[in-house]
Amino acid sequence: MTGRELIIFILENNFEDVEFTNVCDILGVMTVKQAALKWNTGEATIKTLFELKKIRGWKNGENIYILEQPNPFN
């Protein structure tokens, strides 16, 4: 998600004055650790699936964020 997309998302959803405690919940993304727990696998597996483009997400510096999606193991 680009900064522009984030700004548009905030404006379209009237979040200008809302204080968030967990941005991941609002954006519909999971950290690698959250995805690993949710899908009952290891963090290394999630990172590998992301690098192989088997699951959608984005990298911000050293952090990887996984978009909410169906379990890739089903």
Short mmCIF file of C-alpha atoms in Angstrom, two decimals:
data_model
loop_
_atom_site.label_atom_id
_atom_site.label_comp_id
_atom_site.label_asym_id
_atom_site.label_seq_id
_atom_site.Cartn_x
_atom_site.Cartn_y
_atom_site.Cartn_z
CA MET A 1 0.00 0.00 0.00
CA THR A 2 1.41 3.35 -0.97
CA GLY A 3 1.11 6.49 1.14
CA ARG A 4 -1.33 7.86 -1.43
CA GLU A 5 -3.52 4.75 -1.14
CA LEU A 6 -3.46 5.04 2.65
CA ILE A 7 -4.53 8.69 2.51
CA ILE A 8 -7.37 7.85 0.12
CA PHE A 9 -8.43 4.95 2.37
CA ILE A 10 -8.51 7.26 5.41
CA LEU A 11 -10.52 9.92 3.59
CA GLU A 12 -12.99 7.48 2.01
CA ASN A 13 -13.73 5.91 5.38
CA ASN A 14 -13.88 9.15 7.39
CA PHE A 15 -11.00 8.10 9.64
CA GLU A 16 -9.41 11.58 9.80
CA ASP A 17 -10.21 12.06 13.50
CA VAL A 18 -10.12 8.43 14.64
CA GLU A 19 -7.31 7.30 16.94
CA PHE A 20 -6.17 3.77 16.16
CA THR A 21 -4.40 1.43 18.52
CA ASN A 22 -3.76 -1.29 15.93
CA VAL A 23 -3.31 -0.12 12.36
CA CYS A 24 -3.08 -3.73 11.14
CA ASP A 25 -6.72 -4.34 12.07
CA ILE A 26 -7.87 -1.25 10.21
CA LEU A 27 -5.89 -2.04 7.07
CA GLY A 28 -6.89 -5.71 7.05
CA VAL A 29 -3.34 -7.02 7.34
CA MET A 30 -1.44 -9.35 9.65
CA THR A 31 2.12 -9.41 10.82
CA VAL A 32 4.15 -12.49 9.93
CA LYS A 33 3.71 -13.71 13.51
CA GLN A 34 -0.09 -13.23 13.38
CA ALA A 35 -0.33 -15.04 10.04
CA ALA A 36 1.79 -17.93 11.34
CA LEU A 37 -0.44 -18.31 14.40
CA LYS A 38 -3.64 -18.00 12.37
CA TRP A 39 -2.55 -20.59 9.80
CA ASN A 40 -0.80 -22.87 12.33
CA THR A 41 2.64 -22.72 10.72
CA GLY A 42 6.01 -21.13 11.33
CA GLU A 43 7.09 -17.58 10.65
CA ALA A 44 9.80 -18.78 8.24
CA THR A 45 7.12 -20.51 6.17
CA ILE A 46 5.06 -17.32 5.97
CA LYS A 47 8.13 -15.31 4.91
CA THR A 48 8.98 -17.89 2.24
CA LEU A 49 5.43 -17.96 0.87
CA PHE A 50 5.50 -14.16 0.70
CA GLU A 51 8.86 -14.08 -1.11
CA LEU A 52 7.56 -16.71 -3.58
CA LYS A 53 4.43 -14.56 -4.10
CA LYS A 54 2.16 -17.39 -2.92
CA ILE A 55 0.51 -15.05 -0.42
CA ARG A 56 -0.21 -11.34 -0.87
CA GLY A 57 1.30 -8.63 1.25
CA TRP A 58 4.00 -5.99 1.26
CA LYS A 59 7.32 -5.27 2.84
CA ASN A 60 8.04 -2.06 4.72
CA GLY A 61 11.70 -1.97 5.68
CA GLU A 62 12.30 -5.18 7.60
CA ASN A 63 8.59 -5.73 8.35
CA ILE A 64 6.33 -7.88 6.20
CA TYR A 65 2.57 -7.38 6.30
CA ILE A 66 0.28 -10.10 4.97
CA LEU A 67 -3.13 -9.18 3.58
CA GLU A 68 -6.15 -10.96 5.03
CA GLN A 69 -6.82 -13.87 2.66
CA PRO A 70 -7.95 -17.49 2.69
CA ASN A 71 -5.67 -19.97 4.38
CA PRO A 72 -3.08 -21.00 1.74
CA PHE A 73 -2.85 -24.46 3.30
CA ASN A 74 -6.46 -25.44 2.63
#
